[in-house]
Every structure is written in C-alpha cells, then in structure tokens.
CSV table of C-alpha atoms in Angstrom, one decimal:
chain,number,residue,atom,x,y,z
A,573,MET,CA,-9.3,33.1,-56.0
A,574,ALA,CA,-11.8,33.5,-53.2
A,575,TYR,CA,-12.1,35.5,-50.1
A,576,LEU,CA,-13.1,34.8,-46.5
A,577,ARG,CA,-14.4,37.4,-44.1
A,578,THR,CA,-13.9,36.9,-40.4
A,579,PRO,CA,-14.6,39.3,-37.4
A,580,GLY,CA,-11.6,41.5,-36.6
A,581,PRO,CA,-10.7,43.9,-33.8
A,582,LEU,CA,-13.0,46.8,-33.0
A,583,GLY,CA,-15.8,45.3,-35.0
A,584,ARG,CA,-13.9,45.5,-38.3
A,585,GLU,CA,-13.7,42.5,-40.7
A,586,THR,CA,-10.5,40.7,-41.7
A,587,VAL,CA,-10.4,39.5,-45.3
A,588,TRP,CA,-8.6,36.3,-46.0
A,589,LYS,CA,-7.5,35.5,-49.6
A,590,TYR,CA,-7.1,31.8,-50.6
A,591,ASP,CA,-6.9,29.6,-53.7
A,592,LYS,CA,-9.7,27.0,-53.9
A,593,LYS,CA,-7.7,24.8,-56.2
A,594,LYS,CA,-4.8,24.4,-53.9
A,595,LEU,CA,-6.7,23.7,-50.7
A,596,ASP,CA,-9.3,21.1,-49.9
A,597,LYS,CA,-10.2,22.4,-46.5
A,598,THR,CA,-13.3,24.5,-45.8
A,599,PRO,CA,-12.7,28.3,-45.9
A,600,GLU,CA,-13.2,28.8,-42.1
A,601,HIS,CA,-9.9,26.9,-41.5
A,602,ILE,CA,-7.8,29.1,-43.9
A,603,GLN,CA,-5.7,32.2,-43.2
A,604,ARG,CA,-2.9,34.0,-44.9
A,605,ASP,CA,0.4,34.8,-43.2
A,606,GLN,CA,2.5,38.0,-43.4
A,607,GLU,CA,4.2,37.0,-46.6
A,608,GLY,CA,1.0,36.4,-48.3
A,609,LYS,CA,1.2,32.6,-48.3
A,610,ILE,CA,-2.0,30.7,-47.5
A,611,ARG,CA,-2.1,28.5,-44.5
A,612,ARG,CA,-4.7,26.9,-42.2
A,613,TYR,CA,-6.8,29.3,-40.1
A,614,VAL,CA,-7.0,28.3,-36.4
A,615,PRO,CA,-9.9,30.1,-34.7
A,616,PRO,CA,-9.1,31.6,-31.3
A,617,PRO,CA,-10.1,29.6,-28.2
A,618,PRO,CA,-13.4,30.4,-26.6
A,619,PRO,CA,-13.3,32.6,-23.5
A,620,PRO,CA,-13.2,30.6,-20.2
A,621,VAL,CA,-16.4,29.8,-18.5
A,622,PHE,CA,-16.8,31.2,-15.0
A,623,ASN,CA,-16.4,28.4,-12.5
A,624,PRO,CA,-17.0,29.3,-8.8
A,625,ILE,CA,-15.2,26.1,-7.7
A,626,PRO,CA,-12.6,25.5,-10.4
A,627,GLU,CA,-10.4,23.1,-8.3
A,628,ILE,CA,-13.2,20.7,-7.6
A,629,GLU,CA,-14.3,20.7,-11.2
A,630,GLN,CA,-10.8,20.1,-12.4
A,631,VAL,CA,-10.3,17.1,-10.1
A,632,GLU,CA,-13.7,15.7,-11.2
A,633,GLU,CA,-12.7,16.1,-14.9
A,634,ARG,CA,-9.4,14.3,-14.3
A,635,GLN,CA,-11.2,11.5,-12.6
A,636,LYS,CA,-13.7,11.2,-15.5
A,637,ALA,CA,-10.9,11.3,-18.0
A,638,ALA,CA,-8.7,8.7,-16.3
A,639,PRO,CA,-10.7,6.4,-14.0
A,640,VAL,CA,-8.7,3.9,-11.9
A,641,ARG,CA,-8.4,0.7,-13.9
A,642,ASP,CA,-8.6,-2.8,-12.6
A,643,GLY,CA,-5.1,-3.9,-11.8
A,644,GLN,CA,-3.7,-0.4,-11.9
A,645,ILE,CA,-0.3,0.0,-10.2
A,646,THR,CA,0.4,3.2,-8.4
A,647,LEU,CA,3.1,4.4,-6.0
A,648,PHE,CA,1.5,6.3,-3.1
A,649,GLU,CA,2.9,8.4,-0.3
A,650,PHE,CA,1.0,9.9,2.6
A,651,SER,CA,1.3,13.4,1.0
A,652,ASP,CA,-0.8,12.2,-2.0
A,653,LEU,CA,-3.8,12.0,0.3
A,654,ALA,CA,-6.0,15.1,0.1
A,655,GLU,CA,-6.0,17.3,3.3
A,656,ASN,CA,-9.7,16.9,3.8
A,657,MET,CA,-9.2,13.1,4.1
A,658,ARG,CA,-6.3,13.2,6.6
A,659,GLY,CA,-8.5,14.0,9.6
A,660,GLU,CA,-9.4,10.3,10.2
A,661,ILE,CA,-5.7,9.3,10.4
A,662,GLU,CA,-4.1,12.1,12.4
A,663,LYS,CA,-3.7,9.6,15.2
A,664,TYR,CA,-0.8,8.1,13.3
A,665,MET,CA,1.4,11.2,13.2
A,666,ASP,CA,2.8,14.0,15.4
A,667,SER,CA,3.0,16.5,12.5
A,668,VAL,CA,2.8,16.5,8.8
A,669,ASP,CA,6.2,18.2,8.4
A,670,ARG,CA,7.8,15.6,10.5
A,671,VAL,CA,6.2,12.9,8.4
A,672,LYS,CA,7.5,14.4,5.1
A,673,GLN,CA,11.0,14.7,6.7
A,674,ASP,CA,11.2,11.2,8.0
A,675,MET,CA,9.7,9.4,5.0
A,676,ASP,CA,12.2,6.8,3.9
A,677,ARG,CA,12.0,6.7,0.1
A,678,SER,CA,14.7,4.0,-0.2
A,679,ARG,CA,12.2,1.4,1.0
A,680,ARG,CA,8.9,0.1,-0.5
A,681,ALA,CA,5.9,-1.9,0.6
A,682,ILE,CA,3.3,-3.6,-1.6
A,683,PHE,CA,-0.5,-3.4,-0.9
A,684,VAL,CA,-3.5,-5.1,-2.6
A,685,ASN,CA,-7.0,-4.2,-1.4
A,686,GLY,CA,-10.0,-6.4,-0.9
A,687,MET,CA,-13.5,-6.4,-2.4
A,688,GLY,CA,-15.9,-3.5,-2.1
A,689,ASN,CA,-13.2,-0.8,-2.6
A,690,LYS,CA,-13.4,2.1,-5.1
A,691,GLY,CA,-10.3,3.9,-6.4
A,692,GLU,CA,-10.4,6.5,-3.6
A,693,ASP,CA,-10.7,3.8,-1.0
A,694,ASN,CA,-7.6,2.0,-2.4
A,695,LYS,CA,-5.7,5.3,-2.4
A,696,GLN,CA,-6.7,6.2,1.2
A,697,SER,CA,-5.7,2.7,2.5
A,698,ALA,CA,-2.3,2.8,0.6
A,699,CYS,CA,-1.6,6.4,1.8
A,700,THR,CA,-2.5,5.5,5.4
A,701,LEU,CA,-0.2,2.4,5.2
A,702,SER,CA,2.5,4.6,3.8
A,703,LEU,CA,2.2,6.9,6.9
A,704,LEU,CA,2.2,3.9,9.2
A,705,LEU,CA,5.4,2.4,7.6
A,706,MET,CA,7.0,5.7,6.8
A,707,CYS,CA,7.8,4.6,3.2
A,708,PRO,CA,6.1,4.8,-0.2
A,709,VAL,CA,3.6,2.0,-1.0
A,710,ILE,CA,3.2,0.2,-4.4
A,711,SER,CA,-0.5,-0.2,-4.6
A,712,VAL,CA,-2.3,-2.7,-6.9
A,713,TYR,CA,-6.0,-1.8,-7.3
A,714,ASN,CA,-8.4,-4.7,-7.1
A,715,LYS,CA,-11.5,-3.1,-8.8
A,716,THR,CA,-14.9,-3.6,-7.1
A,717,ASP,CA,-18.1,-4.6,-8.7
A,718,THR,CA,-21.5,-5.4,-7.2
A,719,LEU,CA,-21.7,-7.9,-4.4
A,720,TRP,CA,-22.4,-11.1,-6.3
A,721,PRO,CA,-19.8,-10.6,-9.1
A,722,ASP,CA,-17.2,-9.8,-6.4
A,723,LEU,CA,-18.1,-12.9,-4.5
A,724,MET,CA,-17.8,-15.0,-7.6
A,725,GLN,CA,-14.5,-13.5,-8.4
A,726,CYS,CA,-13.3,-14.4,-4.9
A,727,LEU,CA,-14.4,-17.9,-5.5
A,728,ARG,CA,-12.5,-18.0,-8.8
A,729,ASP,CA,-9.4,-16.6,-7.1
A,730,LYS,CA,-9.7,-19.3,-4.4
A,731,ILE,CA,-9.8,-22.2,-6.8
A,732,SER,CA,-7.7,-20.8,-9.6
A,733,PHE,CA,-4.5,-22.7,-9.0
A,734,GLN,CA,-6.4,-25.7,-7.6
A,735,ALA,CA,-8.3,-25.8,-10.9
A,736,TRP,CA,-5.1,-26.5,-12.7
A,737,PRO,CA,-4.0,-30.1,-13.1
A,738,SER,CA,-2.4,-31.8,-10.1
A,739,ASN,CA,1.0,-30.2,-10.9
A,740,PRO,CA,0.6,-26.5,-11.9
A,741,LYS,CA,4.2,-26.2,-12.9
A,742,GLU,CA,4.0,-29.0,-15.4
A,743,ALA,CA,0.8,-27.5,-16.8
A,744,PHE,CA,2.6,-24.1,-17.2
A,745,GLU,CA,5.6,-25.8,-18.9
A,746,LEU,CA,3.2,-27.4,-21.4
A,747,LEU,CA,1.8,-23.9,-22.1
A,748,ALA,CA,5.3,-22.5,-22.4
A,749,ASP,CA,6.4,-25.2,-24.9
A,750,LYS,CA,3.3,-24.7,-26.9
A,751,ALA,CA,3.8,-20.9,-27.0
A,752,LYS,CA,7.6,-21.4,-27.5
A,753,ALA,CA,8.3,-19.2,-24.5
A,754,LYS,CA,11.8,-20.2,-23.6
A,755,SER,CA,13.4,-17.0,-22.2
A,756,LYS,CA,12.6,-15.6,-18.8
A,757,ARG,CA,11.0,-12.5,-20.4
A,758,ASP,CA,8.7,-14.6,-22.6
A,759,ARG,CA,7.7,-16.9,-19.7
A,760,ILE,CA,6.8,-13.8,-17.5
A,761,LYS,CA,4.7,-12.4,-20.3
A,762,LEU,CA,2.9,-15.8,-20.8
A,763,MET,CA,2.1,-16.1,-17.1
A,764,THR,CA,0.9,-12.5,-17.0
A,765,ARG,CA,-1.6,-13.3,-19.8
A,766,THR,CA,-2.6,-16.5,-18.1
A,767,LEU,CA,-3.4,-14.8,-14.8
A,768,GLY,CA,-5.2,-11.9,-16.3
A,769,SER,CA,-7.4,-13.6,-18.9
A,770,GLY,CA,-9.8,-16.5,-19.3
A,771,LYS,CA,-12.6,-17.8,-17.0
A,772,LEU,CA,-10.3,-17.8,-14.0
A,773,GLY,CA,-8.5,-14.6,-14.9
A,774,ASN,CA,-8.1,-11.6,-12.6
A,775,LYS,CA,-6.3,-8.5,-13.8
A,776,ALA,CA,-5.3,-7.5,-10.3
A,777,ALA,CA,-3.5,-10.9,-9.9
A,778,ALA,CA,-1.7,-10.4,-13.2
A,779,ALA,CA,-0.7,-6.9,-12.0
A,780,THR,CA,0.5,-8.2,-8.6
A,781,PHE,CA,2.6,-10.8,-10.4
A,782,ARG,CA,4.1,-8.1,-12.6
A,783,VAL,CA,5.0,-6.1,-9.5
A,784,LEU,CA,6.6,-9.1,-7.8
A,785,VAL,CA,8.9,-9.8,-10.7
A,786,SER,CA,9.8,-6.2,-11.3
A,787,ALA,CA,13.1,-4.7,-10.1
A,788,GLU,CA,11.5,-3.0,-7.1
A,789,GLY,CA,8.9,-5.6,-6.2
A,790,ARG,CA,11.2,-8.6,-6.2
A,791,LYS,CA,13.3,-7.4,-3.3
A,792,LYS,CA,12.8,-9.9,-0.4
A,793,GLU,CA,12.9,-7.2,2.2
A,794,THR,CA,9.9,-5.5,0.7
A,795,PRO,CA,6.8,-6.6,2.7
A,796,ILE,CA,3.5,-7.4,1.1
A,797,TYR,CA,0.3,-6.2,2.8
A,798,ALA,CA,-3.0,-7.8,1.7
A,799,HIS,CA,-6.6,-7.2,2.9
A,800,SER,CA,-9.6,-9.6,2.4
A,801,GLN,CA,-9.7,-10.7,-1.3
A,802,GLY,CA,-6.3,-9.2,-1.8
A,803,ASN,CA,-4.9,-12.2,0.1
A,804,LEU,CA,-6.2,-14.6,-2.6
A,805,ILE,CA,-4.7,-12.4,-5.3
A,806,VAL,CA,-1.3,-12.3,-3.5
A,807,SER,CA,-1.3,-16.0,-2.9
A,808,ASN,CA,-1.9,-16.8,-6.6
A,809,ALA,CA,0.7,-14.2,-7.7
A,810,LEU,CA,3.3,-15.7,-5.4
A,811,GLN,CA,2.6,-19.2,-6.6
A,812,ALA,CA,2.9,-17.9,-10.2
A,813,VAL,CA,6.3,-16.4,-9.4
A,814,LYS,CA,7.4,-19.7,-7.9
A,815,ILE,CA,6.4,-21.5,-11.1
A,816,VAL,CA,8.1,-19.1,-13.4
A,817,LEU,CA,11.3,-18.1,-11.5
A,818,GLY,CA,11.6,-20.9,-8.9
A,819,ALA,CA,11.1,-21.3,-5.2
A,820,ASN,CA,14.1,-19.1,-4.3
A,821,ALA,CA,12.4,-16.1,-5.8
A,822,ILE,CA,9.8,-16.1,-3.0
A,823,LYS,CA,11.8,-17.7,-0.2
A,824,GLY,CA,11.6,-15.5,2.9
A,825,ARG,CA,9.1,-13.0,1.4
A,826,LYS,CA,7.1,-11.5,4.3
A,827,VAL,CA,3.3,-11.4,3.8
A,828,LEU,CA,1.0,-9.7,6.3
A,829,SER,CA,-2.6,-10.7,5.8
A,830,TYR,CA,-5.6,-8.9,7.3
A,831,GLY,CA,-9.1,-10.4,7.4
A,832,SER,CA,-7.9,-13.1,5.0
A,833,PRO,CA,-10.1,-15.7,3.3
A,834,ALA,CA,-7.0,-17.5,1.9
A,835,ILE,CA,-6.0,-20.9,3.1
A,836,THR,CA,-3.3,-21.9,0.7
A,837,TRP,CA,0.1,-20.2,0.7
A,838,PRO,CA,3.4,-21.2,-0.8
A,839,ALA,CA,5.5,-22.9,1.9
A,840,GLU,CA,8.5,-20.7,1.1
A,841,VAL,CA,6.9,-17.4,2.3
A,842,ASP,CA,6.6,-16.0,5.9
A,843,GLN,CA,2.9,-15.3,6.1
A,844,TYR,CA,1.3,-13.8,9.2
A,845,ASP,CA,-2.5,-13.6,9.7
A,846,HIS,CA,-4.2,-10.8,11.5
A,847,ALA,CA,-7.9,-10.9,12.3
A,848,PHE,CA,-10.5,-9.4,14.6
A,849,THR,CA,-12.2,-12.1,16.7
A,850,PHE,CA,-15.6,-11.6,15.0
A,851,ASP,CA,-14.5,-10.8,11.5
A,852,LEU,CA,-16.9,-13.0,9.5
A,853,VAL,CA,-14.6,-13.3,6.5
A,854,ASN,CA,-11.9,-14.9,8.6
A,855,ILE,CA,-14.3,-17.0,10.6
A,856,LEU,CA,-16.1,-18.5,7.6
A,857,CYS,CA,-13.0,-19.1,5.5
A,858,GLN,CA,-10.4,-20.3,8.0
A,859,HIS,CA,-11.7,-23.9,8.5
A,860,VAL,CA,-8.5,-25.0,10.2
A,861,PRO,CA,-7.4,-23.1,13.3
A,862,LYS,CA,-4.0,-21.5,13.1
A,863,TRP,CA,-1.5,-20.9,15.8
A,864,ARG,CA,0.3,-18.3,13.6
A,865,ILE,CA,-2.4,-15.7,13.8
A,866,SER,CA,-2.6,-12.4,15.7
A,867,LYS,CA,-6.1,-11.6,16.9
A,868,VAL,CA,-7.7,-8.6,18.6
A,869,GLY,CA,-11.3,-8.6,19.9
A,870,TRP,CA,-12.5,-5.6,17.9
A,871,PRO,CA,-11.2,-2.1,17.4
A,872,ASP,CA,-11.7,0.9,19.7
A,873,ASN,CA,-14.2,3.6,18.8
A,874,THR,CA,-16.7,1.3,17.2
A,875,ILE,CA,-19.6,-0.8,18.6
A,876,ASN,CA,-19.6,-3.1,15.6
A,877,PRO,CA,-17.9,-6.4,16.6
A,878,PHE,CA,-18.0,-7.6,13.0
A,879,THR,CA,-15.6,-4.9,11.7
A,880,HIS,CA,-13.7,-5.9,8.6
A,881,GLY,CA,-12.3,-2.6,7.1
A,882,PHE,CA,-8.6,-2.3,6.4
A,883,LEU,CA,-8.3,1.1,8.1
A,884,TRP,CA,-9.7,-0.4,11.3
A,885,TYR,CA,-7.0,-3.0,11.1
A,886,LEU,CA,-4.3,-0.3,10.8
A,887,GLN,CA,-5.8,1.5,13.8
A,888,GLU,CA,-5.0,-1.5,15.9
A,889,ASP,CA,-1.5,-2.0,14.5
A,890,ALA,CA,0.3,-1.8,17.9
A,891,ALA,CA,-2.0,-4.5,19.4
A,892,PHE,CA,-1.5,-6.8,16.4
A,893,ILE,CA,2.3,-6.4,16.6
A,894,ILE,CA,2.4,-7.3,20.2
A,895,ASN,CA,0.0,-10.2,19.8
A,896,ARG,CA,2.2,-11.7,17.1
A,897,HIS,CA,4.6,-12.5,19.9
A,898,ARG,CA,2.1,-13.3,22.6
A,899,ILE,CA,0.1,-16.4,23.6
A,900,GLY,CA,-3.1,-15.6,25.6
A,901,GLY,CA,-6.5,-14.1,25.3
A,902,TRP,CA,-9.2,-12.1,27.0
A,903,GLY,CA,-6.6,-9.9,28.8
A,904,MET,CA,-4.5,-12.8,30.1
A,905,THR,CA,-1.0,-13.5,28.8
A,906,MET,CA,0.4,-17.0,29.1
A,907,ASN,CA,3.7,-16.2,27.4
A,908,MET,CA,5.3,-13.4,25.5
A,909,ASP,CA,8.5,-13.6,23.5
A,910,GLU,CA,10.0,-10.2,24.5
A,911,GLU,CA,13.2,-10.8,22.6
A,912,ALA,CA,11.4,-11.6,19.3
A,913,LEU,CA,9.2,-8.5,19.8
A,914,ALA,CA,12.2,-6.3,20.4
A,915,LYS,CA,13.9,-7.7,17.3
A,916,GLU,CA,10.9,-6.7,15.2
A,917,LEU,CA,10.8,-3.2,16.7
A,918,VAL,CA,14.4,-2.8,15.8
A,919,SER,CA,13.5,-3.5,12.2
A,920,PHE,CA,11.2,-0.5,12.2
A,921,GLY,CA,14.3,1.8,12.0
A,922,ARG,CA,13.6,5.5,12.6
A,923,ASN,CA,9.8,5.1,12.6
A,924,GLU,CA,9.4,6.9,15.9
A,925,GLY,CA,5.6,7.3,15.8
A,926,ARG,CA,5.0,3.5,15.3
A,927,LEU,CA,7.6,2.6,18.0
A,928,ARG,CA,6.0,4.9,20.5
A,929,ARG,CA,2.6,3.5,19.9
A,930,VAL,CA,3.8,-0.1,20.5
A,931,PHE,CA,5.7,0.8,23.7
A,932,ARG,CA,2.7,2.7,25.0
A,933,ARG,CA,0.4,-0.2,24.3
A,934,LEU,CA,2.9,-2.5,26.2
A,935,ASP,CA,2.9,-0.1,29.1
A,936,LYS,CA,-0.8,0.1,29.3
A,937,MET,CA,-1.8,-3.5,28.6
A,938,HIS,CA,1.3,-5.5,29.5
A,939,ASN,CA,3.1,-3.4,32.1
A,940,SER,CA,5.1,-6.3,33.4
A,941,ASP,CA,6.7,-6.9,30.0
A,942,VAL,CA,7.5,-3.4,28.9
A,943,ASP,CA,10.8,-3.1,30.8
A,944,ASP,CA,12.0,-6.5,29.4
A,945,VAL,CA,11.2,-5.5,25.8
A,946,THR,CA,12.9,-2.1,26.4
A,947,ASN,CA,16.0,-3.8,27.7
A,948,TYR,CA,16.2,-6.1,24.7
A,949,TYR,CA,15.5,-3.2,22.3
A,950,VAL,CA,18.2,-0.9,23.7
A,951,ASP,CA,20.8,-3.6,23.7
A,952,MET,CA,20.1,-4.6,20.1
A,953,ILE,CA,20.4,-1.0,19.0
A,954,ARG,CA,23.7,-0.6,20.8
A,955,LYS,CA,25.1,-3.7,19.2
A,956,GLY,CA,23.6,-3.1,15.8
A,957,PRO,CA,25.0,-1.3,12.8
A,958,ASN,CA,23.1,1.9,13.4
A,959,LYS,CA,24.2,2.8,16.9
A,960,ASP,CA,23.2,6.5,16.7
A,961,LEU,CA,19.6,5.7,15.7
A,962,LEU,CA,18.2,6.7,19.1
A,963,ARG,CA,19.6,10.2,18.8
A,964,SER,CA,17.1,11.0,16.0
A,965,MET,CA,14.1,9.9,18.2
A,966,PRO,CA,14.2,12.0,21.4
A,967,LEU,CA,10.6,11.5,22.2
A,968,LEU,CA,10.9,7.7,22.2
A,969,VAL,CA,14.1,7.9,24.3
A,970,LYS,CA,12.4,9.9,27.0
A,971,GLU,CA,9.6,7.3,27.2
A,972,LEU,CA,12.1,4.4,27.3
A,973,ILE,CA,13.8,6.0,30.2
A,974,GLN,CA,10.5,6.2,32.0
A,975,TYR,CA,9.7,2.5,31.4
A,976,LEU,CA,13.1,1.4,32.7
A,977,ASP,CA,12.9,3.7,35.8
A,978,GLU,CA,9.4,2.5,36.9
A,979,GLY,CA,9.3,0.2,39.9
A,980,TRP,CA,12.5,-1.6,41.1
A,981,THR,CA,15.4,-0.8,38.8
A,982,THR,CA,18.4,-3.2,38.5
A,983,SER,CA,22.0,-2.0,38.0
A,984,ASP,CA,21.8,-3.1,34.3
A,985,GLU,CA,18.7,-1.0,33.8
A,986,LYS,CA,20.4,2.0,35.5
A,987,GLU,CA,23.3,1.6,33.1
A,988,ARG,CA,20.9,1.6,30.1
A,989,ILE,CA,19.1,4.7,31.5
A,990,ASN,CA,22.5,6.5,31.6
A,991,TYR,CA,23.1,5.4,28.0
A,992,LEU,CA,19.7,6.8,26.9
A,993,LYS,CA,20.3,10.1,28.7
A,994,ALA,CA,23.6,10.4,26.9
A,995,GLN,CA,21.8,10.0,23.6
A,996,LEU,CA,19.6,13.0,24.4
A,997,LYS,CA,22.6,15.1,25.1
A,998,ALA,CA,24.5,14.0,21.9
C-alpha cells in the first residue's frame, strides 16, 4: 500500500490510500471514495481568471475554435446579426420588433457570396438579405484567399464545365458507370465529390449543389441570390443538378445575379442580372450586351462610381426591381410594364417595408406610373387568394390611397380608394 498527500480544507492535508499493484496511473490521479474503494482522483478546476470584457473574449474564443469553413452552409436570420452591426442597415426596417414578428419562417432564400469576403462579411450579407426578404436565408460561404488565388479560382469556375468533353452529361455518366453509382443517392455523392475536388474543384460549388438537391433547397419557389464569383458557383451547381436529376429539377428556378461575371446559364432557369453601370466586374466579363439586365448608375451615399459590394446592391433594391420592368436610361423611361411590376410586388406578400420602398421610389422617380402600378396591385390583391393581406399593412395602405388620390382621379380609382379605406377600418 501507498499513501498520497493532497492539500485539504483550512490548510490541512488529506491522505489518500491506494494499492500500487492494482493501478497503473500516477498517484496524483487517485482518490478513495466513502466506502474505502480506490478510484481516480480528479483535481478541482482552477479558479476563473478575471476578465474585464468576458463576452468579447468568449466570442473570439468560439471563432478561433470553429472558424468558418469553405463551403460552410448556415441558416441566417436578421436577428443573428450583432446589434453593433445593425446600424448600417437600419434603413431597411421600421423597428426590430416588427421585423421579428413579420419574419416568414415558412420560406427560404439561398445566397452565395463573391470573392474577397470573410466569414463575418458573408454573415452580414446573408442577414441583411434576410431582413430585405423577411425570411431566413440559407448561406453558402465562398471562402476568400489573397487576390491572385481568388482570381485563379474564378477562372477555374468559369471554365469548369467547359473543360469537360463536349457533352458533360455523357462524361458524368461514364464516371458514374466506372464508380458503379446507379442510385440517385450515389450519383449525388459522386457529383458532390467531382465538384469539390480536383484541379477544377470548388468546395463552395459542391456545397451549393448539396443545398440545391436537399429537401429545402430543391423547392422551385426558393429564389437564389448570387454576388460576383458566387454567380459562377451557382451556374456550375445548377448545371450539375441538371446532369444528375434532369432538366425538370431546375426548370423555372429564379436566380438573381448581382455584379455577375458569369455568361453561361442553363436555359431552364429564370436568371436576372443586376449591375451598376460602372461595375468593372460586369463590364469586363459581360462581352455580349444583355437586354435582360437591370442597371442603376451607382448607389446613393457614395462618390465611388465603380462600387461592387453586395450591400450596396441591396441598398438600391427598389431601383433594381423597377428597372427590371422598365426600358430607358439616364432618367428617361421609354416603356414600363406596370402590370408585370405589380405582379412581382404581389409576390412579396406581407413584406410591407420592401413594398413601401418600391412605391416611394416610383412616386419620386416615375410619378406618372405610380398610380397605374397601384391600380394593378390593388386589383390583383382583391382577386387573389389572400384578400385580407392589406389589412396587415396599414402604413402601405395609407400611402397607396395617397398615390391614387393625387392629380385627376377616375371613378375606378375612387372605388379603389374606398376599398383601401375599408381595409384600414377592418
């Protein structure tokens, strides 16, 4: 037998008795319980170190312990954004409590960031997009590197499917036969490995593909938002889905591109380009002019005409929405499809803040069209499945009444005004 002395209460020593033959651990890990049986001794934890700013240190430690991985998939809401980062995007909301109340968690959107973004940048962009759309956002993180490696990765993304043989589907079928991947599950795994590995591999593209074939991501009503290099990633992922699951799997998917360098998109998707006039990424990469592109000169509150950042694009959301249905430039409008614009606004549902920003932009910049869009919008709501929608948006209704009441008012517009007033009283 042997004995172990350890410090005890009030300066006294505690004597632990143990059998050397039965234990192979060092004495300092041994103790005896109340019944006299020998067991391992666990020393007490050290006293906590005084930390004048414990919250910041804890956040930093968590970030060090779990850095954001390339291709990491995260579900973000606006409330996930730290309060000290919300100041820049207060323009998108009337109150935080109202945002939390109106957040529609039955819907989703998908977002892939461009180059030059750290984990916090991706989070801020996704949370801001969540606030704008009033729904959670599935974010795929495209990890940044230094300038030249990022540019080379963009080039690889740009040529990845073009680097396959003339028929990528046949090439994948050969790979599937060789790997004996016959079931849908095995084919998805094979495509995920193919996208994320090798010389042309990109982990963010593989992650985006996984999202698009998942139960939440495959819903066609879930829009896809991509910025800068993220468009190349989304384009490749959509083409991969088409190869594995067929063209119907992506038919009608809505893709909204911002500052996009991508030229090739699957014919089955509804893809919309958005660009600032002097965004160099869009200028240098879009060799063929597009009619299906919404452009804005450059954002307010900056003197930099070459702005490319995603948050700047979100700031001008109302202008881009209107310009998607407008032909013109430099302040002149040749034609506006008011009915199509109203139809898109109806699809926003109970997103009162976003609707008010679009109508205010119309009233300010396209005053002759705001009453026509309002007429179409009100009629579509009245005839639609959610006839009571306007009752939950009193601030919008008051502004719609103002737009219809300005200038010469027709008898039909007076009838709509009475209908809107009745919604306020209901």
